[in-house]
Amino acid sequence: MADFKQEMTRAIPQLRRYARALVNQVDVADDLVQDCLERALAKKHQWDERRGMRPWLFAILHSIYSNQTRRYKRTPAMVPYSGMEAASSAPDNIDLMLTDLQRALDMLPDDYRQVLLLVGLEQMSYKETSVVLNVPIGTVMSRLTRARKKLRLLMTDPTLPTVPQIRRVK
C-alpha cells in the first residue's frame, strides 16, 4: 500500500497541470484531481502494476472529466462575477501571446485539446495517450496532427474573435 500511495503522490503535480489545462479554472481543476484520487483509492484493487500508475490515474481523470462535461452540457452556463476592477497596466507581449494561446486552445474541440495536452504538455507517449483516452494509437496520431494544424491556424488568423469562450463552472 505504501508504494501505491507514493506513486500516486508523485503523479499529483502532473494530474493538476493537465486538469488545469483542460478546464482553465484552478478550483475546478483541483476538484477534478481530488475526485480522481478518491476514485483511485476506492478502486485500488483494479490497478495493474504492469500498466503503470500515471496512465491509470490519467485515464481515471479523463473519465471523470468526460462524465462531468456531458453532465454540464445539459445545465445552463454560469458566469462568475469578477467585479468592475480595471487593469492597472497593459499586459506585456508575452501575456498577449499566452492569452492568444489559451484562447486558441479553448477553441479546439475537446478531442483535439486532450490529445495535444497529453502529448505536448504531459509528454506522454502515443501508447500512454491511447490508454488514457481509450482510443487506438492511430486515432491519437491523427487527432494530434489535426490539433496542431488547427492550433497553428487559430494562432495566426487575425480575424478570429479575441474573447475566450466561457466555460461552465462547477
Coordinates of N, CA, C and O in Angstrom, one line a residue:
M1 N 0.8 -1.2 0.0 CA 0.0 0.0 0.0 C 0.9 1.3 0.0 O 0.5 2.2 -0.6
A2 N 2.0 1.2 0.7 CA 2.9 2.4 0.7 C 3.4 2.7 -0.7 O 3.4 3.9 -1.0
D3 N 3.8 1.7 -1.5 CA 4.2 2.0 -2.9 C 3.1 2.6 -3.7 O 3.3 3.5 -4.5
F4 N 1.9 2.1 -3.5 CA 0.8 2.6 -4.2 C 0.6 4.1 -3.9 O 0.4 4.9 -4.8
K5 N 0.6 4.5 -2.6 CA 0.3 5.9 -2.2 C 1.5 6.8 -2.7 O 1.3 7.9 -3.1
Q6 N 2.7 6.2 -2.6 CA 3.9 7.0 -3.0 C 3.8 7.3 -4.5 O 4.1 8.5 -5.0
E7 N 3.5 6.3 -5.3 CA 3.4 6.5 -6.8 C 2.3 7.5 -7.1 O 2.4 8.3 -8.0
M8 N 1.2 7.3 -6.4 CA 0.0 8.2 -6.6 C 0.4 9.7 -6.3 O 0.1 10.6 -7.0
T9 N 1.1 9.8 -5.2 CA 1.5 11.2 -4.7 C 2.5 11.8 -5.7 O 2.3 13.0 -6.0
R10 N 3.4 11.0 -6.3 CA 4.3 11.6 -7.3 C 3.6 12.1 -8.6 O 4.1 12.9 -9.3
A11 N 2.4 11.5 -8.9 CA 1.7 11.9 -10.1 C 0.8 13.1 -9.9 O 0.3 13.7 -10.9
I12 N 0.6 13.6 -8.7 CA -0.3 14.7 -8.4 C 0.0 16.0 -9.2 O -0.8 16.6 -9.8
P13 N 1.3 16.4 -9.2 CA 1.6 17.7 -10.0 C 1.2 17.6 -11.4 O 0.7 18.5 -12.0
Q14 N 1.5 16.4 -12.0 CA 1.2 16.2 -13.5 C -0.4 16.2 -13.7 O -0.9 16.7 -14.6
L15 N -1.1 15.5 -12.8 CA -2.5 15.5 -12.8 C -3.1 16.9 -12.7 O -4.0 17.3 -13.5
R16 N -2.6 17.7 -11.8 CA -3.0 19.1 -11.6 C -2.8 19.9 -12.9 O -3.7 20.7 -13.3
R17 N -1.6 19.8 -13.4 CA -1.3 20.6 -14.6 C -2.2 20.2 -15.8 O -2.7 21.1 -16.4
Y18 N -2.4 18.9 -16.0 CA -3.3 18.5 -17.1 C -4.8 19.0 -16.8 O -5.4 19.5 -17.7
A19 N -5.2 18.8 -15.6 CA -6.6 19.2 -15.2 C -6.8 20.7 -15.4 O -7.8 21.2 -15.9
R20 N -5.8 21.5 -15.0 CA -5.9 23.0 -15.2 C -5.9 23.4 -16.6 O -6.6 24.3 -17.0
A21 N -5.1 22.7 -17.5 CA -5.1 22.9 -18.9 C -6.5 22.6 -19.5 O -6.9 23.2 -20.4
L22 N -7.1 21.5 -19.0 CA -8.4 21.1 -19.6 C -9.5 22.0 -19.2 O -10.3 22.4 -20.1
V23 N -9.6 22.4 -18.0 CA -10.8 23.2 -17.5 C -10.5 24.7 -17.4 O -11.4 25.5 -17.3
N24 N -9.2 25.1 -17.4 CA -8.9 26.5 -17.4 C -9.4 27.3 -16.1 O -9.6 28.5 -16.1
Q25 N -9.6 26.5 -15.0 CA -10.0 27.1 -13.8 C -9.4 26.3 -12.6 O -9.6 25.1 -12.5
V26 N -8.6 27.0 -11.8 CA -7.8 26.4 -10.8 C -8.7 25.6 -9.8 O -8.4 24.4 -9.5
D27 N -9.7 26.1 -9.3 CA -10.5 25.5 -8.3 C -11.3 24.2 -8.9 O -11.4 23.2 -8.3
V28 N -11.8 24.4 -10.1 CA -12.4 23.2 -10.8 C -11.4 22.1 -11.1 O -11.7 20.9 -10.9
A29 N -10.2 22.5 -11.5 CA -9.2 21.5 -11.8 C -8.8 20.8 -10.5 O -8.6 19.6 -10.5
D30 N -8.6 21.5 -9.4 CA -8.3 20.9 -8.1 C -9.4 19.9 -7.7 O -9.1 18.8 -7.2
D31 N -10.6 20.3 -7.9 CA -11.7 19.3 -7.6 C -11.7 18.1 -8.5 O -11.9 17.0 -8.0
L32 N -11.3 18.3 -9.7 CA -11.2 17.2 -10.6 C -10.1 16.2 -10.2 O -10.3 15.0 -10.2
V33 N -9.0 16.8 -9.8 CA -7.9 15.9 -9.3 C -8.3 15.2 -8.0 O -8.0 14.0 -7.9
Q34 N -8.9 15.9 -7.1 CA -9.3 15.3 -5.9 C -10.3 14.1 -6.2 O -10.2 13.0 -5.6
D35 N -11.3 14.3 -7.1 CA -12.2 13.3 -7.4 C -11.4 12.1 -8.0 O -11.7 10.9 -7.7
C36 N -10.4 12.4 -8.8 CA -9.6 11.3 -9.4 C -8.9 10.5 -8.4 O -8.9 9.3 -8.4
L37 N -8.3 11.2 -7.4 CA -7.5 10.5 -6.4 C -8.4 9.7 -5.5 O -8.1 8.6 -5.0
E38 N -9.6 10.2 -5.2 CA -10.6 9.5 -4.4 C -11.0 8.2 -5.1 O -11.1 7.1 -4.5
R39 N -11.3 8.3 -6.4 CA -11.7 7.1 -7.1 C -10.6 6.1 -7.2 O -10.8 4.9 -7.1
A40 N -9.3 6.6 -7.4 CA -8.2 5.7 -7.5 C -8.0 4.9 -6.2 O -7.7 3.7 -6.2
L41 N -8.2 5.6 -5.0 CA -8.1 4.9 -3.7 C -9.2 3.9 -3.6 O -9.0 2.8 -3.1
A42 N -10.4 4.2 -4.0 CA -11.5 3.3 -3.9 C -11.4 2.1 -4.8 O -11.8 1.0 -4.5
K43 N -10.7 2.3 -6.0 CA -10.5 1.3 -7.0 C -9.1 0.7 -7.0 O -8.7 0.1 -8.0
K44 N -8.4 0.8 -5.9 CA -7.0 0.4 -5.8 C -6.9 -1.1 -6.3 O -5.9 -1.4 -7.0
H45 N -7.8 -1.9 -6.0 CA -7.8 -3.3 -6.4 C -7.8 -3.5 -7.9 O -7.4 -4.6 -8.4
Q46 N -8.2 -2.5 -8.7 CA -8.2 -2.6 -10.1 C -6.9 -2.2 -10.8 O -6.7 -2.4 -12.0
W47 N -6.0 -1.7 -10.0 CA -4.7 -1.2 -10.6 C -3.8 -2.3 -10.9 O -3.6 -3.3 -10.2
D48 N -3.3 -2.3 -12.1 CA -2.4 -3.3 -12.6 C -1.0 -2.6 -12.6 O -0.7 -1.7 -13.4
E49 N -0.1 -3.1 -11.8 CA 1.3 -2.6 -11.7 C 2.0 -2.6 -13.0 O 2.8 -1.7 -13.3
R50 N 1.8 -3.5 -13.9 CA 2.4 -3.6 -15.2 C 2.1 -2.4 -16.1 O 2.9 -2.0 -16.9
R51 N 0.9 -1.9 -15.9 CA 0.4 -0.8 -16.7 C 1.0 0.5 -16.3 O 1.1 1.4 -17.1
G52 N 1.3 0.7 -15.0 CA 1.9 1.9 -14.5 C 0.8 2.8 -13.9 O -0.4 2.8 -14.3
M53 N 1.3 3.6 -12.9 CA 0.3 4.4 -12.1 C -0.1 5.6 -12.9 O -1.3 5.9 -12.9
R54 N 0.8 6.3 -13.6 CA 0.5 7.5 -14.3 C -0.6 7.4 -15.3 O -1.6 8.1 -15.3
P55 N -0.5 6.4 -16.3 CA -1.5 6.3 -17.3 C -2.9 5.9 -16.6 O -3.9 6.3 -17.1
W56 N -2.8 5.1 -15.6 CA -4.1 4.7 -14.9 C -4.8 5.9 -14.3 O -6.0 6.1 -14.5
L57 N -4.0 6.7 -13.6 CA -4.6 7.9 -13.0 C -5.1 8.9 -14.0 O -6.2 9.5 -13.9
F58 N -4.4 9.1 -15.1 CA -4.8 10.0 -16.2 C -6.1 9.4 -16.8 O -7.0 10.2 -17.2
A59 N -6.2 8.1 -17.0 CA -7.4 7.5 -17.5 C -8.6 7.8 -16.6 O -9.7 8.1 -17.1
I60 N -8.4 7.7 -15.3 CA -9.5 8.0 -14.3 C -9.9 9.4 -14.4 O -11.0 9.8 -14.5
L61 N -8.9 10.3 -14.4 CA -9.1 11.8 -14.5 C -9.9 12.1 -15.8 O -10.9 12.8 -15.8
H62 N -9.5 11.5 -16.9 CA -10.1 11.7 -18.2 C -11.6 11.3 -18.2 O -12.5 11.9 -18.7
S63 N -11.8 10.1 -17.6 CA -13.2 9.6 -17.5 C -14.1 10.5 -16.6 O -15.2 10.8 -17.0
I64 N -13.6 11.0 -15.5 CA -14.3 11.9 -14.7 C -14.6 13.2 -15.4 O -15.8 13.7 -15.4
Y65 N -13.6 13.7 -16.1 CA -13.8 14.9 -16.9 C -14.8 14.8 -18.0 O -15.7 15.6 -18.2
S66 N -14.8 13.6 -18.7 CA -15.8 13.4 -19.8 C -17.2 13.3 -19.2 O -18.1 13.8 -19.8
N67 N -17.3 12.6 -18.1 CA -18.6 12.4 -17.5 C -19.2 13.8 -17.0 O -20.3 14.1 -17.2
Q68 N -18.3 14.6 -16.4 CA -18.8 15.9 -16.0 C -19.1 16.8 -17.2 O -20.1 17.6 -17.1
T69 N -18.3 16.7 -18.2 CA -18.6 17.6 -19.4 C -20.0 17.2 -20.0 O -20.8 18.1 -20.4
R70 N -20.3 15.9 -20.1 CA -21.6 15.5 -20.6 C -22.7 16.0 -19.7 O -23.7 16.5 -20.2
R71 N -22.5 15.9 -18.4 CA -23.5 16.4 -17.4 C -23.7 17.9 -17.5 O -24.8 18.4 -17.5
Y72 N -22.6 18.6 -17.7 CA -22.7 20.1 -17.7 C -23.3 20.6 -19.0 O -23.8 21.7 -19.0
K73 N -23.2 19.8 -20.1 CA -23.8 20.3 -21.3 C -25.4 20.4 -21.2 O -26.0 21.1 -22.0
R74 N -25.9 19.7 -20.2 CA -27.4 19.7 -20.0 C -27.8 20.8 -19.0 O -29.0 20.9 -18.8
T75 N -26.8 21.5 -18.4 CA -27.2 22.5 -17.5 C -26.8 23.9 -18.0 O -25.9 24.0 -18.8
P76 N -27.5 24.9 -17.6 CA -27.1 26.3 -18.1 C -25.8 26.7 -17.6 O -25.3 26.3 -16.6
A77 N -25.1 27.5 -18.4 CA -23.8 28.0 -18.1 C -23.9 29.1 -17.0 O -24.9 29.9 -16.9
M78 N -22.9 29.1 -16.1 CA -22.8 30.1 -15.0 C -21.6 30.9 -15.2 O -20.5 30.3 -15.5
V79 N -21.7 32.2 -15.2 CA -20.5 33.0 -15.4 C -20.2 33.7 -14.0 O -21.0 34.3 -13.4
P80 N -19.0 33.5 -13.5 CA -18.6 34.1 -12.2 C -18.5 35.6 -12.4 O -18.1 36.1 -13.4
Y81 N -18.9 36.3 -11.3 CA -18.9 37.7 -11.3 C -17.5 38.1 -10.8 O -17.0 37.7 -9.8
S82 N -16.8 38.9 -11.7 CA -15.4 39.3 -11.4 C -15.3 40.7 -10.9 O -14.2 41.2 -10.7
G83 N -16.4 41.4 -10.8 CA -16.2 42.8 -10.3 C -16.0 43.7 -11.4 O -15.9 43.4 -12.6
M84 N -15.8 45.0 -11.1 CA -15.6 46.0 -12.1 C -14.2 46.6 -12.0 O -13.9 47.7 -12.5
E85 N -13.2 45.9 -11.4 CA -11.9 46.4 -11.3 C -11.2 46.6 -12.7 O -11.4 45.7 -13.6
A86 N -10.6 47.7 -12.9 CA -9.9 47.9 -14.2 C -8.4 47.4 -14.0 O -7.8 47.5 -13.0
A87 N -7.8 47.0 -15.1 CA -6.4 46.6 -15.1 C -5.6 47.8 -14.9 O -5.8 48.8 -15.5
S88 N -4.5 47.6 -14.0 CA -3.7 48.8 -13.7 C -2.7 49.1 -14.8 O -2.2 50.2 -14.9
S89 N -2.3 48.1 -15.6 CA -1.3 48.3 -16.7 C -1.6 47.4 -17.8 O -2.2 46.3 -17.7
A90 N -1.1 47.7 -19.0 CA -1.3 46.9 -20.2 C -0.4 45.6 -20.0 O 0.7 45.7 -19.5
P91 N -0.9 44.5 -20.5 CA -0.1 43.3 -20.4 C 1.1 43.3 -21.3 O 1.1 44.0 -22.3
D92 N 2.1 42.6 -20.9 CA 3.3 42.5 -21.7 C 3.0 41.7 -23.0 O 2.0 41.0 -23.0
N93 N 3.9 41.7 -23.9 CA 3.7 41.0 -25.2 C 3.6 39.5 -24.9 O 2.8 38.8 -25.5
I94 N 4.3 39.0 -23.9 CA 4.2 37.5 -23.6 C 2.9 37.2 -23.0 O 2.3 36.2 -23.3
D95 N 2.3 38.1 -22.3 CA 1.0 37.9 -21.7 C -0.1 37.8 -22.9 O -1.0 37.0 -22.8
L96 N 0.1 38.7 -23.9 CA -0.8 38.7 -25.0 C -0.7 37.3 -25.8 O -1.7 36.8 -26.2
M97 N 0.6 36.9 -25.9 CA 0.8 35.6 -26.6 C 0.2 34.5 -25.9 O -0.5 33.6 -26.4
L98 N 0.3 34.4 -24.5 CA -0.3 33.4 -23.7 C -1.8 33.4 -23.8 O -2.4 32.4 -23.8
T99 N -2.3 34.7 -23.8 CA -3.8 34.8 -23.9 C -4.3 34.3 -25.2 O -5.3 33.6 -25.2
D100 N -3.5 34.6 -26.3 CA -3.9 34.1 -27.6 C -3.8 32.6 -27.6 O -4.7 31.9 -28.2
L101 N -2.8 32.0 -27.0 CA -2.6 30.5 -27.0 C -3.8 29.9 -26.2 O -4.4 28.9 -26.6
Q102 N -4.1 30.5 -25.0 CA -5.2 29.9 -24.2 C -6.5 30.0 -25.0 O -7.3 29.1 -25.0
R103 N -6.7 31.2 -25.7 CA -7.9 31.3 -26.5 C -8.0 30.3 -27.6 O -9.0 29.7 -27.8
A104 N -6.9 30.1 -28.3 CA -6.8 29.1 -29.3 C -7.1 27.7 -28.8 O -7.8 26.9 -29.4
L105 N -6.5 27.3 -27.6 CA -6.7 26.0 -27.0 C -8.2 25.8 -26.6 O -8.7 24.8 -26.8
D106 N -8.8 26.9 -26.1 CA -10.2 26.8 -25.7 C -11.1 26.6 -26.9 O -12.2 26.1 -26.8
M107 N -10.7 27.1 -28.1 CA -11.5 26.9 -29.3 C -11.3 25.6 -30.0 O -12.2 25.2 -30.8
L108 N -10.3 24.8 -29.6 CA -10.2 23.4 -30.1 C -11.3 22.5 -29.6 O -11.7 22.6 -28.5
P109 N -11.7 21.6 -30.4 CA -12.6 20.6 -29.9 C -11.9 19.8 -28.8 O -10.7 19.6 -28.8
D110 N -12.7 19.3 -27.9 CA -12.2 18.6 -26.7 C -11.3 17.4 -27.1 O -10.2 17.2 -26.5
D111 N -11.6 16.6 -28.1 CA -10.8 15.5 -28.5 C -9.4 16.0 -29.0 O -8.4 15.3 -28.6
Y112 N -9.3 17.1 -29.7 CA -8.1 17.6 -30.1 C -7.3 18.1 -28.9 O -6.1 17.9 -28.8
R113 N -7.9 18.9 -28.1 CA -7.2 19.6 -27.0 C -6.7 18.5 -26.0 O -5.6 18.6 -25.5
Q114 N -7.4 17.5 -25.7 CA -7.0 16.5 -24.8 C -5.7 15.8 -25.3 O -4.8 15.6 -24.6
V115 N -5.7 15.4 -26.6 CA -4.5 14.7 -27.2 C -3.3 15.7 -27.2 O -2.2 15.3 -26.8
L116 N -3.6 16.9 -27.5 CA -2.5 17.9 -27.6 C -1.9 18.1 -26.2 O -0.7 18.2 -26.0
L117 N -2.7 18.2 -25.2 CA -2.2 18.4 -23.8 C -1.5 17.2 -23.3 O -0.5 17.3 -22.6
L118 N -2.0 16.0 -23.5 CA -1.4 14.8 -23.0 C 0.0 14.6 -23.7 O 1.0 14.3 -23.0
V119 N 0.1 14.8 -25.0 CA 1.3 14.5 -25.7 C 2.3 15.7 -25.5 O 3.4 15.6 -25.2
G120 N 1.7 16.9 -25.7 CA 2.6 18.1 -25.7 C 3.0 18.6 -24.3 O 4.1 18.8 -24.0
L121 N 2.0 18.7 -23.4 CA 2.2 19.2 -22.1 C 2.7 18.2 -21.2 O 3.7 18.4 -20.4
E122 N 2.1 17.0 -21.2 CA 2.4 15.9 -20.2 C 3.5 15.0 -20.7 O 3.9 14.1 -20.0
Q123 N 3.9 15.2 -22.0 CA 5.0 14.4 -22.6 C 4.7 12.9 -22.6 O 5.5 12.0 -22.4
M124 N 3.4 12.5 -22.7 CA 3.0 11.1 -22.7 C 3.3 10.6 -24.1 O 3.2 11.3 -25.1
S125 N 3.6 9.3 -24.2 CA 3.8 8.6 -25.5 C 2.4 8.4 -26.1 O 1.4 8.6 -25.5
Y126 N 2.4 8.1 -27.4 CA 1.2 7.9 -28.1 C 0.5 6.7 -27.5 O -0.8 6.7 -27.3
K127 N 1.2 5.7 -27.1 CA 0.6 4.5 -26.5 C -0.1 4.9 -25.1 O -1.2 4.5 -24.9
E128 N 0.6 5.6 -24.3 CA 0.0 6.0 -23.0 C -1.2 6.9 -23.2 O -2.2 6.7 -22.6
T129 N -1.1 7.8 -24.2 CA -2.3 8.6 -24.5 C -3.4 7.8 -25.0 O -4.6 8.1 -24.6
S130 N -3.2 6.8 -25.8 CA -4.2 6.0 -26.3 C -4.9 5.2 -25.2 O -6.1 5.0 -25.2
V131 N -4.1 4.8 -24.2 CA -4.7 4.1 -23.0 C -5.6 5.1 -22.2 O -6.7 4.8 -21.8
V132 N -5.0 6.3 -22.0 CA -5.8 7.3 -21.2 C -7.1 7.6 -21.8 O -8.2 7.7 -21.2
L133 N -7.1 7.9 -23.2 CA -8.3 8.3 -23.9 C -9.1 7.1 -24.4 O -10.2 7.3 -24.9
N134 N -8.6 5.9 -24.2 CA -9.3 4.7 -24.7 C -9.6 4.7 -26.2 O -10.8 4.5 -26.6
V135 N -8.6 5.1 -27.0 CA -8.7 5.1 -28.4 C -7.5 4.4 -29.0 O -6.5 4.4 -28.4
P136 N -7.5 4.0 -30.3 CA -6.4 3.4 -30.9 C -5.2 4.4 -31.1 O -5.5 5.6 -31.2
I137 N -4.0 3.9 -31.2 CA -2.8 4.8 -31.4 C -3.0 5.6 -32.6 O -2.6 6.8 -32.7
G138 N -3.5 5.0 -33.7 CA -3.7 5.8 -35.0 C -4.6 6.9 -34.8 O -4.4 8.0 -35.4
T139 N -5.6 6.8 -34.0 CA -6.5 7.9 -33.7 C -5.8 9.0 -32.9 O -6.0 10.2 -33.2
V140 N -5.0 8.6 -32.0 CA -4.2 9.6 -31.3 C -3.3 10.4 -32.2 O -3.3 11.7 -32.2
M141 N -2.6 9.7 -33.1 CA -1.7 10.4 -34.1 C -2.5 11.3 -35.0 O -2.1 12.4 -35.3
S142 N -3.6 10.9 -35.5 CA -4.4 11.7 -36.4 C -5.0 12.9 -35.7 O -5.0 14.0 -36.2
R143 N -5.5 12.7 -34.5 CA -6.0 13.8 -33.7 C -5.0 14.8 -33.4 O -5.2 16.1 -33.5
L144 N -3.8 14.4 -33.1 CA -2.7 15.2 -32.8 C -2.3 16.1 -34.0 O -2.1 17.3 -33.9
T145 N -2.2 15.4 -35.1 CA -1.9 16.2 -36.4 C -2.9 17.2 -36.7 O -2.6 18.4 -36.9
R146 N -4.2 16.9 -36.6 CA -5.2 17.8 -36.8 C -5.3 18.9 -35.8 O -5.5 20.1 -36.1
A147 N -5.0 18.6 -34.5 CA -5.0 19.6 -33.5 C -3.9 20.6 -33.7 O -4.1 21.8 -33.5
R148 N -2.7 20.1 -34.1 CA -1.6 21.1 -34.3 C -1.9 22.0 -35.5 O -1.6 23.2 -35.4
K149 N -2.4 21.4 -36.6 CA -2.8 22.3 -37.7 C -3.8 23.3 -37.3 O -3.7 24.5 -37.7
K150 N -4.8 22.9 -36.6 CA -5.9 23.8 -36.2 C -5.4 24.9 -35.2 O -5.7 26.1 -35.3
L151 N -4.5 24.5 -34.3 CA -3.9 25.4 -33.4 C -3.1 26.5 -34.1 O -3.1 27.7 -33.8
R152 N -2.3 26.0 -35.1 CA -1.5 26.9 -35.9 C -2.4 27.9 -36.6 O -2.1 29.1 -36.6
L153 N -3.4 27.5 -37.2 CA -4.4 28.3 -37.9 C -5.0 29.3 -36.9 O -5.1 30.5 -37.2
L154 N -5.4 28.9 -35.8 CA -6.0 29.8 -34.8 C -5.1 30.8 -34.3 O -5.5 31.9 -34.0
M155 N -3.8 30.4 -34.2 CA -2.8 31.4 -33.6 C -2.4 32.4 -34.7 O -1.9 33.5 -34.3
T156 N -2.6 32.1 -35.9 CA -2.1 33.1 -37.0 C -3.3 33.8 -37.7 O -3.0 34.8 -38.4
D157 N -4.5 33.5 -37.4 CA -5.6 34.1 -38.1 C -6.1 35.3 -37.3 O -6.7 35.2 -36.2
P158 N -5.9 36.5 -37.9 CA -6.2 37.8 -37.2 C -7.7 38.0 -37.1 O -8.2 38.9 -36.4
T159 N -8.5 37.3 -37.9 CA -9.9 37.6 -38.0 C -10.7 36.8 -36.9 O -11.9 37.0 -36.7
L160 N -10.1 35.9 -36.2 CA -10.8 35.2 -35.1 C -11.1 36.0 -33.9 O -10.4 37.0 -33.6
P161 N -12.2 35.7 -33.2 CA -12.5 36.5 -32.0 C -11.5 36.5 -31.0 O -10.8 35.5 -30.8
T162 N -11.3 37.6 -30.2 CA -10.3 37.6 -29.2 C -10.8 37.4 -27.8 O -10.1 37.4 -26.9
V163 N -12.1 37.1 -27.7 CA -12.7 36.8 -26.4 C -12.7 35.3 -26.2 O -13.3 34.6 -27.0
P164 N -12.1 34.8 -25.1 CA -12.1 33.4 -24.9 C -13.5 32.9 -24.6 O -14.4 33.6 -24.1
Q165 N -13.7 31.6 -24.9 CA -15.0 31.0 -24.6 C -15.2 30.9 -23.1 O -14.3 30.8 -22.4
I166 N -16.5 31.1 -22.7 CA -16.8 30.9 -21.3 C -17.0 29.5 -21.0 O -17.8 28.8 -21.7
R167 N -16.4 29.0 -20.0 CA -16.5 27.6 -19.6 C -17.5 27.5 -18.4 O -17.6 28.4 -17.6
R168 N -18.2 26.4 -18.3 CA -19.1 26.2 -17.2 C -18.3 25.9 -16.0 O -17.3 25.2 -16.0
V169 N -18.8 26.5 -14.9 CA -18.1 26.2 -13.6 C -19.0 25.3 -12.8 O -20.2 25.2 -12.9
K170 N -18.3 24.6 -11.9 CA -19.0 23.6 -11.1 C -19.9 24.2 -10.1 O -19.7 25.3 -9.5

